[in-house]
Amino acid sequence: MSGKESDSSQDSQIGKRLRELYDVKSDKETQDEESDVGDKNQKSPAEQESEPTDELEIPEFDPENMGFEEEQLEELERIQKRLEIIKKSEHVPSAERKLPFEQEFIDQLKEVVPDIIEAVVNQYQSKKIDTSGTESEGNFYNLIKGYTKKIVAMKTKNLTRRQEKFLIDLVVNEVLGYGPITPLIHDESVSEIMVNDLREVYVERHGKTELTDIFFVSPDQVKRTVDKVLKHTPRSVDYSSPSVDATLPDGSRVHVIIPPLTPEVPKITIRKFGRETLQIEDLIDNETLTPEIAYFLGSCVKSSLNIIIAGGTSTGKTTLLNILSSLIPSDERILTIEDTLELKFHDYQDNVIRLQTRDPNVEGVGEVTATDLIRDALRMRPDRIIVGEVRGDEFLDMIQAMNTGHDGSFTTVHANSPEETIFRLVNLAMLSKYDMSEQVVKRQIGVSVDLLIQIKRLKDGSRKISRVSEVTMDEQKGVLLQDIFAYQQQGIDSEGKVYGEFKCLRRPDSLVDRFHQAGIEFPERVFESLDQEN
């Protein structure tokens, strides 16, 4: 037999085994089956019961008895794992989702809910009562709930117990909370709430986005929720200012955008932060970084290195910024500049000044930018300046502050890699009102920034410190990025979880020298993996 015939025969056998493994028919087999349609239409009851369902079934994989080569087996295993993941990720479009109640009841809610809310508010003047943190909060809640029950009984008829309970909870949440999303705000497992439409309320849990069974009965109810959310903030939203960023009393960040910038229904996004400030040990437990990387970053903070944290949306930049800020010694004066107040500090860090930007008013005046606040900060004798995020002219003021005696300053930027971070920072500077050449900007970055930390959100929702890079300046090559640590992804397991390992790539001698100059005992075991590879 010739080589070509042998290869063809082997391919045919492999193709047959693949079809058997995944129950796929060849063209010939399909034609034979179609010619025997009459027999197939006559089935016994036992055969009909044994028919396969539409559900995707993954056959048992037995590599020992299939006779595949090693590379073919690896490919088949990858295919089978992907099929298992696809089988688990079932999704029902929100438009096809059934509401938990009939449409007739939903229409009734639109009519009676505003009247009931008005009756409850007028009776107890709840707008004048702040129940948060008071001993009477529980009693007041029961009082409102009891009165709401009476009003519901008066204004509605023929409700089932389930409908009545839903209506009472709905009204109580409207009066005392934030409307239908109140349970989500109190749910500690929820890290983000996204209101897209009346029937589309999404949340993020453990890094994964999922559709909830929460719904709004009308656009007016969404508007009431917006009013409740912004009630305790100095911000407002209306036709002249149709978008706003604000902070809830618990520190959660809120973004609201209303028509005409979005059709029909206002959109609400709430980024929640844990009640307790995370520690760097929590990142180790979550496998966001290793103990060695944690020790290295802690040494960088205490040695007053200038650090930029880069990452995409919802990767954990602010969380990491919070954790690094908590490592600043208590005898240093810290000055923060943010659009919305998100950073948290420990009780022992009492020398902290917090500044917040301000949007222009209806007449277009009164705006206070981050650039303005950085200039104010320089007159307030800060040891450290922390800017929540740079996205404009303030970046140049920030790096100039870093280079003029304010070492140990931090900020964040939206970028997907260290290289893209440098490119984005240069673009921010070039698009600013300052007339500076690209070469001058790069030189400013190279001599001002010491460390760049890249954080990523992976496919399974987990966060990883993907790269830790030293930033240096070379007169010939410009800004240089030299990776110290990196996370190397190796694959995705059958449960859809990403796996890989953190690697130490080099010993940053210049940074280690700065650790020693700051009196920090830096153990060489941090670079043990590097020594073992060499």
Coordinates of C-alpha atoms in Angstrom, one line a residue:
M1 CA 0.0 0.0 0.0
S2 CA 1.4 3.4 -0.9
G3 CA 2.0 6.2 1.6
K4 CA -0.9 8.3 0.3
E5 CA -3.3 5.3 0.5
S6 CA -2.1 4.5 4.0
D7 CA -2.6 8.2 5.1
S8 CA -6.1 8.2 3.5
S9 CA -7.0 5.0 5.3
Q10 CA -5.8 6.3 8.6
D11 CA -7.7 9.6 8.1
S12 CA -10.8 7.6 7.3
Q13 CA -10.5 5.6 10.5
I14 CA -10.0 8.7 12.5
G15 CA -13.0 10.3 10.9
K16 CA -15.1 7.3 11.7
R17 CA -14.0 7.3 15.3
L18 CA -14.7 11.0 15.7
R19 CA -18.2 10.4 14.2
E20 CA -18.8 7.6 16.6
L21 CA -17.5 9.5 19.6
Y22 CA -19.7 12.6 18.9
D23 CA -22.6 10.8 17.2
V24 CA -22.0 12.5 13.8
K25 CA -23.1 10.7 10.6
S26 CA -21.2 10.6 7.4
D27 CA -22.9 11.5 4.1
K28 CA -23.2 7.8 3.1
E29 CA -24.7 6.9 6.5
T30 CA -27.2 9.8 6.2
Q31 CA -28.3 8.7 2.7
D32 CA -28.8 5.1 4.0
E33 CA -30.9 6.3 6.8
E34 CA -33.0 8.6 4.6
S35 CA -33.8 5.6 2.3
D36 CA -35.2 3.8 5.3
V37 CA -37.6 6.5 6.5
G38 CA -40.6 4.2 6.4
D39 CA -39.2 1.8 9.0
K40 CA -38.2 4.7 11.2
N41 CA -41.7 6.1 11.3
Q42 CA -43.0 2.9 12.8
K43 CA -41.5 2.8 16.3
S44 CA -42.5 0.7 19.3
P45 CA -43.4 2.5 22.6
A46 CA -40.1 1.3 24.1
E47 CA -38.2 2.8 21.2
Q48 CA -40.0 6.1 21.5
E49 CA -39.2 6.4 25.2
S50 CA -35.5 5.7 24.6
E51 CA -35.3 8.5 21.9
P52 CA -32.6 11.1 22.8
T53 CA -33.7 14.5 23.9
D54 CA -32.6 17.8 22.5
E55 CA -30.2 18.2 25.4
L56 CA -26.5 18.0 24.4
E57 CA -25.1 14.7 25.8
I58 CA -21.4 14.3 26.1
P59 CA -20.4 10.6 25.6
E60 CA -18.0 9.0 27.9
F61 CA -14.4 9.6 26.8
D62 CA -12.2 6.5 27.0
P63 CA -8.8 7.3 25.5
E64 CA -7.4 3.9 26.1
N65 CA -9.8 2.1 23.8
M66 CA -10.0 4.6 20.9
G67 CA -6.6 4.1 19.4
F68 CA -5.8 7.8 18.8
E69 CA -2.4 9.3 18.7
E70 CA -1.4 11.5 21.7
E71 CA -1.8 14.8 19.9
Q72 CA -5.3 13.7 18.6
L73 CA -6.3 12.7 22.2
E74 CA -5.3 16.1 23.5
E75 CA -7.3 17.8 20.8
L76 CA -10.4 15.6 21.5
E77 CA -10.1 16.4 25.2
R78 CA -10.1 20.1 24.5
I79 CA -13.2 19.7 22.3
Q80 CA -15.0 17.7 24.9
K81 CA -14.2 20.3 27.6
R82 CA -15.5 23.1 25.4
L83 CA -18.7 21.2 24.8
E84 CA -19.2 20.7 28.5
I85 CA -18.8 24.5 29.1
I86 CA -21.3 25.3 26.3
K87 CA -23.7 22.8 27.8
K88 CA -23.5 24.6 31.2
S89 CA -23.9 28.2 29.8
E90 CA -27.6 28.2 29.1
H91 CA -29.1 31.7 28.5
V92 CA -32.6 32.9 28.1
P93 CA -33.0 36.3 26.3
S94 CA -34.7 38.8 28.6
A95 CA -37.3 39.5 26.0
E96 CA -38.5 35.9 26.1
R97 CA -38.4 35.8 29.9
K98 CA -41.7 35.3 31.7
L99 CA -42.4 37.7 34.5
P100 CA -43.3 36.1 37.9
F101 CA -46.9 37.6 37.6
E102 CA -49.5 38.0 35.0
Q103 CA -49.6 41.2 32.9
E104 CA -53.0 42.1 34.4
F105 CA -51.4 42.4 37.8
I106 CA -48.4 44.3 36.5
D107 CA -50.8 46.9 34.9
Q108 CA -52.7 47.1 38.2
L109 CA -49.4 47.9 39.9
K110 CA -48.8 50.9 37.6
E111 CA -52.0 52.4 38.8
V112 CA -52.0 51.7 42.6
V113 CA -48.4 51.9 43.6
P114 CA -48.0 55.7 43.2
D115 CA -51.2 56.2 45.2
I116 CA -50.2 53.8 48.0
I117 CA -46.7 55.4 48.2
E118 CA -48.2 58.9 48.4
A119 CA -50.6 57.8 51.2
V120 CA -47.9 56.2 53.2
V121 CA -45.5 59.1 52.8
N122 CA -48.2 61.7 53.7
Q123 CA -49.3 59.7 56.8
Y124 CA -45.9 59.3 58.4
Q125 CA -43.9 62.0 56.7
S126 CA -41.1 59.6 55.9
K127 CA -39.2 62.2 53.9
K128 CA -38.4 64.0 57.2
I129 CA -37.2 60.9 59.0
D130 CA -33.7 59.5 58.6
T131 CA -33.8 55.9 59.9
S132 CA -30.2 55.0 59.0
G133 CA -28.2 54.0 62.0
T134 CA -31.0 54.7 64.5
E135 CA -32.3 52.3 67.2
S136 CA -35.9 52.8 66.0
E137 CA -35.1 51.7 62.4
G138 CA -36.6 48.3 62.9
N139 CA -39.7 49.7 64.6
F140 CA -40.2 52.3 61.9
Y141 CA -39.9 49.6 59.2
N142 CA -42.6 47.5 60.9
L143 CA -44.8 50.6 61.3
I144 CA -44.5 51.4 57.6
K145 CA -45.1 47.8 56.6
G146 CA -48.2 47.5 58.8
Y147 CA -49.7 50.7 57.5
T148 CA -48.8 49.8 53.9
K149 CA -50.7 46.5 54.4
K150 CA -53.8 48.4 55.4
I151 CA -53.6 50.8 52.4
V152 CA -53.0 47.8 50.0
A153 CA -56.1 46.1 51.4
M154 CA -58.2 49.3 50.9
K155 CA -57.0 50.0 47.3
T156 CA -56.8 46.5 45.9
K157 CA -59.1 43.5 45.6
N158 CA -58.8 39.8 44.9
L159 CA -55.1 39.6 45.4
T160 CA -53.4 36.3 46.1
R161 CA -51.2 36.1 49.2
R162 CA -48.1 36.1 46.9
Q163 CA -49.3 39.2 45.0
E164 CA -50.2 41.0 48.2
K165 CA -46.7 40.2 49.8
F166 CA -45.0 41.4 46.6
L167 CA -47.0 44.6 46.5
I168 CA -46.3 45.4 50.2
D169 CA -42.5 44.7 49.8
L170 CA -42.5 46.8 46.7
V171 CA -44.1 49.8 48.4
V172 CA -41.9 49.5 51.5
N173 CA -38.8 49.4 49.3
E174 CA -40.0 52.4 47.5
V175 CA -40.5 54.4 50.7
L176 CA -37.6 53.2 52.8
G177 CA -35.1 52.0 50.2
Y178 CA -34.2 52.4 46.5
G179 CA -37.1 50.7 44.9
P180 CA -37.0 47.2 43.4
I181 CA -33.2 47.1 43.5
T182 CA -33.1 47.5 47.3
P183 CA -32.5 43.8 47.9
L184 CA -29.6 43.9 45.5
I185 CA -28.0 46.8 47.3
H186 CA -28.1 44.9 50.6
D187 CA -26.9 41.6 49.0
E188 CA -23.2 41.4 49.9
S189 CA -22.6 38.9 47.1
V190 CA -23.5 41.5 44.5
S191 CA -20.6 43.7 43.4
E192 CA -22.4 45.6 40.5
I193 CA -26.0 46.4 39.7
M194 CA -27.0 47.4 36.1
V195 CA -30.5 48.6 35.2
N196 CA -30.8 48.4 31.4
D197 CA -34.6 48.3 31.0
L198 CA -37.8 47.6 32.8
R199 CA -37.2 43.9 32.6
E200 CA -33.5 43.9 32.3
V201 CA -31.7 44.2 35.7
Y202 CA -28.3 42.6 35.7
V203 CA -25.8 42.0 38.5
E204 CA -22.3 40.9 38.8
R205 CA -21.6 38.1 41.3
H206 CA -18.1 36.7 41.9
G207 CA -16.9 38.2 38.6
K208 CA -19.8 36.9 36.5
T209 CA -22.7 38.9 35.0
E210 CA -26.2 37.4 35.4
L211 CA -29.8 38.5 34.7
T212 CA -32.0 38.8 37.8
D213 CA -35.7 38.3 38.2
I214 CA -36.0 42.0 39.4
F215 CA -38.2 44.2 37.3
F216 CA -39.8 47.7 37.2
V217 CA -43.4 48.2 36.5
S218 CA -43.0 51.5 34.6
P219 CA -40.5 54.1 33.5
D220 CA -41.8 56.4 36.3
Q221 CA -40.7 53.8 38.9
V222 CA -37.2 53.8 37.4
K223 CA -37.3 57.7 37.7
R224 CA -38.3 57.4 41.4
T225 CA -35.4 55.0 42.0
V226 CA -33.0 57.5 40.4
D227 CA -34.4 60.2 42.7
K228 CA -34.0 58.0 45.7
V229 CA -30.4 57.1 44.7
L230 CA -29.4 60.8 44.3
K231 CA -31.3 62.1 47.3
H232 CA -28.4 61.9 49.7
T233 CA -25.8 63.2 47.2
P234 CA -24.9 66.8 46.1
R235 CA -25.5 65.7 42.5
S236 CA -28.7 65.9 40.4
V237 CA -29.8 64.8 36.9
D238 CA -32.2 66.5 34.6
Y239 CA -32.8 67.4 30.9
S240 CA -30.0 70.0 31.0
S241 CA -27.6 67.6 32.7
P242 CA -28.7 64.1 31.6
S243 CA -25.8 62.1 33.1
V244 CA -24.3 62.1 36.6
D245 CA -21.8 60.3 38.8
A246 CA -22.4 60.1 42.5
T247 CA -21.6 58.2 45.6
L248 CA -24.1 56.5 48.0
P249 CA -23.7 56.8 51.7
D250 CA -22.1 53.4 51.9
G251 CA -19.4 54.4 49.4
S252 CA -21.0 52.7 46.3
R253 CA -20.4 54.5 43.0
V254 CA -23.4 55.4 40.9
H255 CA -23.7 56.4 37.3
V256 CA -27.1 57.6 35.9
I257 CA -27.9 58.5 32.4
I258 CA -31.4 59.6 31.3
P259 CA -33.2 60.6 28.1
P260 CA -32.5 62.1 25.6
L261 CA -29.0 60.5 25.9
T262 CA -30.7 57.1 26.2
P263 CA -34.1 56.0 24.8
E264 CA -37.2 55.7 27.0
V265 CA -35.9 54.4 30.4
P266 CA -33.1 55.9 32.5
K267 CA -30.0 53.6 32.9
I268 CA -28.5 53.0 36.3
T269 CA -25.1 51.5 37.1
I270 CA -24.1 51.0 40.7
R271 CA -20.6 49.8 41.6
K272 CA -20.7 48.4 45.1
F273 CA -17.7 48.3 47.4
G274 CA -17.4 46.0 50.4
R275 CA -18.2 47.4 53.9
E276 CA -14.8 46.3 55.1
T277 CA -11.6 47.5 53.5
L278 CA -9.8 44.7 51.8
Q279 CA -6.3 43.8 52.8
I280 CA -3.5 42.6 50.5
E281 CA -3.9 39.2 52.2
D282 CA -7.4 39.0 50.6
L283 CA -5.8 39.3 47.2
I284 CA -3.5 36.5 48.0
D285 CA -6.4 34.3 49.1
N286 CA -8.3 35.2 45.9
E287 CA -5.1 34.2 43.9
T288 CA -4.9 37.7 42.4
L289 CA -1.2 37.7 43.2
T290 CA 1.3 35.6 45.2
P291 CA 2.8 36.4 48.6
E292 CA 6.1 37.2 46.9
I293 CA 4.4 39.8 44.6
A294 CA 2.5 41.2 47.6
Y295 CA 5.7 41.6 49.6
F296 CA 7.4 43.3 46.6
L297 CA 4.5 45.8 46.1
G298 CA 4.4 46.5 49.8
S299 CA 8.1 47.4 49.7
C300 CA 7.5 49.6 46.7
V301 CA 4.8 51.6 48.6
K302 CA 6.9 52.0 51.7
S303 CA 9.9 53.1 49.6
S304 CA 7.8 55.9 48.1
L305 CA 7.9 54.6 44.5
N306 CA 5.6 56.4 42.0
I307 CA 3.1 53.8 40.8
I308 CA 0.5 53.6 38.0
I309 CA -2.2 50.9 38.1
A310 CA -3.6 50.0 34.6
G311 CA -6.4 47.8 33.6
G312 CA -9.7 47.6 31.7
T313 CA -13.2 48.3 33.0
S314 CA -14.2 46.4 36.2
T315 CA -10.7 44.8 36.5
G316 CA -10.2 45.9 40.1
K317 CA -8.0 49.0 39.6
T318 CA -9.7 51.0 42.4
T319 CA -9.7 48.0 44.8
L320 CA -5.9 47.6 44.2
L321 CA -5.4 51.3 44.6
N322 CA -7.3 51.2 47.9
I323 CA -5.1 48.3 49.2
L324 CA -1.8 49.9 48.2
S325 CA -2.9 53.2 49.8
S326 CA -3.6 51.3 53.0
L327 CA 0.1 50.4 53.2
I328 CA 1.2 54.0 53.4
P329 CA 2.8 54.7 56.8
S330 CA 0.5 56.6 59.3
D331 CA 3.0 59.4 59.8
E332 CA 2.7 60.6 56.1
R333 CA 0.1 63.2 55.0
I334 CA -2.1 61.8 52.2
L335 CA -4.1 63.9 49.7
T336 CA -6.6 62.3 47.4
I337 CA -8.3 63.6 44.3
E338 CA -11.3 61.8 42.9
D339 CA -14.4 62.3 40.7
T340 CA -16.5 60.2 43.2
L341 CA -15.2 59.5 46.7
E342 CA -14.3 55.8 46.6
L343 CA -11.0 55.4 48.4
K344 CA -11.1 54.2 52.0
F345 CA -8.4 54.5 54.6
H346 CA -7.7 52.8 57.9
D347 CA -8.4 54.6 61.2
Y348 CA -4.7 54.9 62.0
Q349 CA -4.3 56.9 58.7
D350 CA -5.8 60.0 60.2
N351 CA -3.8 62.6 58.2
V352 CA -5.8 62.3 55.1
I353 CA -7.3 65.2 53.0
R354 CA -10.0 64.2 50.4
L355 CA -10.8 66.5 47.4
Q356 CA -13.5 65.9 44.9
T357 CA -14.0 67.4 41.4
R358 CA -17.2 69.3 40.6
D359 CA -19.2 69.4 37.4
P360 CA -20.4 72.7 35.9
N361 CA -23.8 74.0 36.9
V362 CA -26.8 74.6 34.5
E363 CA -25.2 77.9 33.3
G364 CA -22.0 76.0 32.5
V365 CA -19.9 77.6 35.2
G366 CA -18.5 76.4 38.5
E367 CA -16.6 73.4 37.2
V368 CA -13.6 72.2 39.3
T369 CA -11.3 69.8 37.5
A370 CA -8.7 67.3 38.7
T371 CA -6.1 69.7 37.3
D372 CA -7.3 72.5 39.5
L373 CA -7.3 70.2 42.6
I374 CA -3.8 69.0 41.9
R375 CA -2.5 72.6 41.9
D376 CA -4.4 73.2 45.2
A377 CA -2.9 70.0 46.6
L378 CA 0.6 71.1 45.9
R379 CA 0.0 74.1 48.3
M380 CA -1.3 71.8 51.1
R381 CA 2.1 70.2 51.9
P382 CA 1.2 66.6 50.9
D383 CA 3.7 63.7 51.3
R384 CA 1.6 61.6 48.9
I385 CA -0.8 62.6 46.1
I386 CA -3.3 59.9 45.0
V387 CA -5.5 60.6 41.9
G388 CA -8.4 58.2 41.5
E389 CA -7.9 58.1 37.7
V390 CA -6.1 60.2 35.1
R391 CA -8.0 60.9 31.8
G392 CA -6.9 64.3 30.7
D393 CA -4.7 67.4 31.4
E394 CA -4.3 66.4 35.1
F395 CA -1.8 63.6 34.0
L396 CA 1.0 66.2 33.2
D397 CA 0.4 68.0 36.5
M398 CA 0.5 64.6 38.3
I399 CA 3.9 63.5 36.8
Q400 CA 5.4 66.9 37.4
A401 CA 4.4 66.6 41.0
M402 CA 6.0 63.1 41.1
N403 CA 9.2 64.6 39.8
T404 CA 9.3 67.6 42.2
G405 CA 9.5 66.1 45.6
H406 CA 6.2 64.2 45.9
D407 CA 7.4 60.6 45.6
G408 CA 5.2 57.7 46.4
S409 CA 2.2 59.0 44.5
F410 CA -0.4 56.7 42.8
T411 CA -3.0 56.8 40.1
T412 CA -4.9 54.6 37.7
V413 CA -5.5 54.6 34.0
H414 CA -7.6 52.6 31.6
A415 CA -5.4 50.5 29.4
N416 CA -5.0 46.8 28.5
S417 CA -1.2 46.4 28.6
P418 CA 1.8 48.3 30.0
E419 CA 2.8 49.2 26.4
E420 CA -0.7 50.6 25.7
T421 CA -0.6 52.4 29.0
I422 CA 2.5 54.4 28.0
F423 CA 0.9 55.0 24.6
R424 CA -2.3 56.3 26.2
L425 CA -0.5 58.5 28.7
V426 CA 1.5 60.1 25.8
N427 CA -1.7 60.7 23.9
L428 CA -3.4 62.3 26.9
A429 CA -0.4 64.7 27.2
M430 CA -0.3 65.4 23.5
L431 CA -4.1 66.2 23.4
S432 CA -3.9 68.5 26.4
K433 CA -3.7 72.3 26.2
Y434 CA 0.1 72.2 26.9
D435 CA 2.4 72.5 23.9
M436 CA 4.9 69.6 24.6
S437 CA 6.6 67.3 22.1
E438 CA 6.2 63.6 22.3
Q439 CA 9.9 63.2 23.2
V440 CA 9.6 65.5 26.1
V441 CA 6.4 63.8 27.4
K442 CA 8.1 60.4 27.2
R443 CA 11.1 61.7 29.1
Q444 CA 8.8 63.1 31.8
I445 CA 7.1 59.6 32.1
G446 CA 10.4 57.8 32.2
V447 CA 12.0 59.9 34.9
S448 CA 8.8 60.2 37.0
V449 CA 7.1 56.8 37.0
D450 CA 8.8 53.9 38.8
L451 CA 6.4 51.0 38.5
L452 CA 3.5 50.0 36.4
I453 CA 1.0 47.3 37.6
Q454 CA -1.3 45.7 35.0
I455 CA -4.4 44.0 36.3
K456 CA -6.7 41.9 34.2
R457 CA -10.1 40.3 34.5
L458 CA -10.0 36.8 33.0
K459 CA -12.7 34.8 31.2
D460 CA -13.9 33.1 34.4
G461 CA -14.3 36.5 36.2
S462 CA -11.2 36.2 38.3
R463 CA -8.7 39.1 38.6
K464 CA -5.0 38.7 38.2
I465 CA -2.0 40.9 38.4
S466 CA -0.9 40.1 34.9
R467 CA 2.3 42.1 34.8
V468 CA 4.5 44.2 37.2
S469 CA 6.9 46.3 35.2
E470 CA 9.7 48.6 36.1
V471 CA 9.6 51.9 34.1
T472 CA 13.0 53.5 33.2
M473 CA 14.3 56.0 30.7
D474 CA 16.8 55.5 28.0
E475 CA 18.1 58.5 26.1
Q476 CA 18.2 56.6 22.8
K477 CA 15.2 54.2 23.1
G478 CA 12.9 56.4 25.2
V479 CA 10.6 54.8 27.9
L480 CA 11.6 51.2 28.7
L481 CA 9.4 48.6 30.3
Q482 CA 11.1 45.7 32.1
D483 CA 8.8 43.0 33.4
I484 CA 9.5 41.8 36.9
F485 CA 6.6 39.5 37.5
A486 CA 4.0 38.1 35.0
Y487 CA 1.0 35.8 35.1
Q488 CA 1.1 33.2 32.4
Q489 CA -2.2 31.6 31.5
Q490 CA -2.0 27.9 30.6
G491 CA -5.6 27.0 29.8
I492 CA -9.2 26.6 31.0
D493 CA -10.3 23.5 32.8
S494 CA -13.6 21.6 32.4
E495 CA -15.3 23.9 34.9
G496 CA -14.5 27.0 32.9
K497 CA -11.9 28.2 35.4
V498 CA -8.7 29.7 34.1
Y499 CA -5.4 28.2 35.4
G500 CA -1.8 29.3 35.1
E501 CA 1.1 30.5 37.2
F502 CA 2.9 33.6 38.3
K503 CA 6.5 33.9 37.2
C504 CA 9.4 36.0 38.4
L505 CA 11.2 37.2 35.3
R506 CA 14.1 39.4 36.6
R507 CA 15.6 41.0 39.7
P508 CA 15.2 44.8 39.6
D509 CA 18.5 45.8 41.1
S510 CA 17.8 49.5 41.1
L511 CA 14.5 49.1 43.0
V512 CA 16.0 46.7 45.5
D513 CA 18.7 49.3 46.2
R514 CA 15.9 51.8 46.9
F515 CA 14.3 49.3 49.3
H516 CA 17.6 49.1 51.2
Q517 CA 18.0 52.9 51.2
A518 CA 14.6 53.2 52.8
G519 CA 15.6 50.8 55.6
I520 CA 13.4 47.9 54.3
E521 CA 14.7 44.4 54.8
F522 CA 13.9 42.8 51.5
P523 CA 14.3 39.0 51.5
E524 CA 15.9 37.5 48.4
R525 CA 13.6 34.5 48.6
V526 CA 11.1 36.7 46.6
F527 CA 13.3 35.9 43.6
E528 CA 13.8 32.2 44.4
S529 CA 11.9 31.0 41.4
L530 CA 14.1 33.1 39.2
D531 CA 17.2 31.5 40.7
Q532 CA 15.8 28.0 40.2
E533 CA 15.1 28.6 36.5
N534 CA 18.6 29.9 35.9

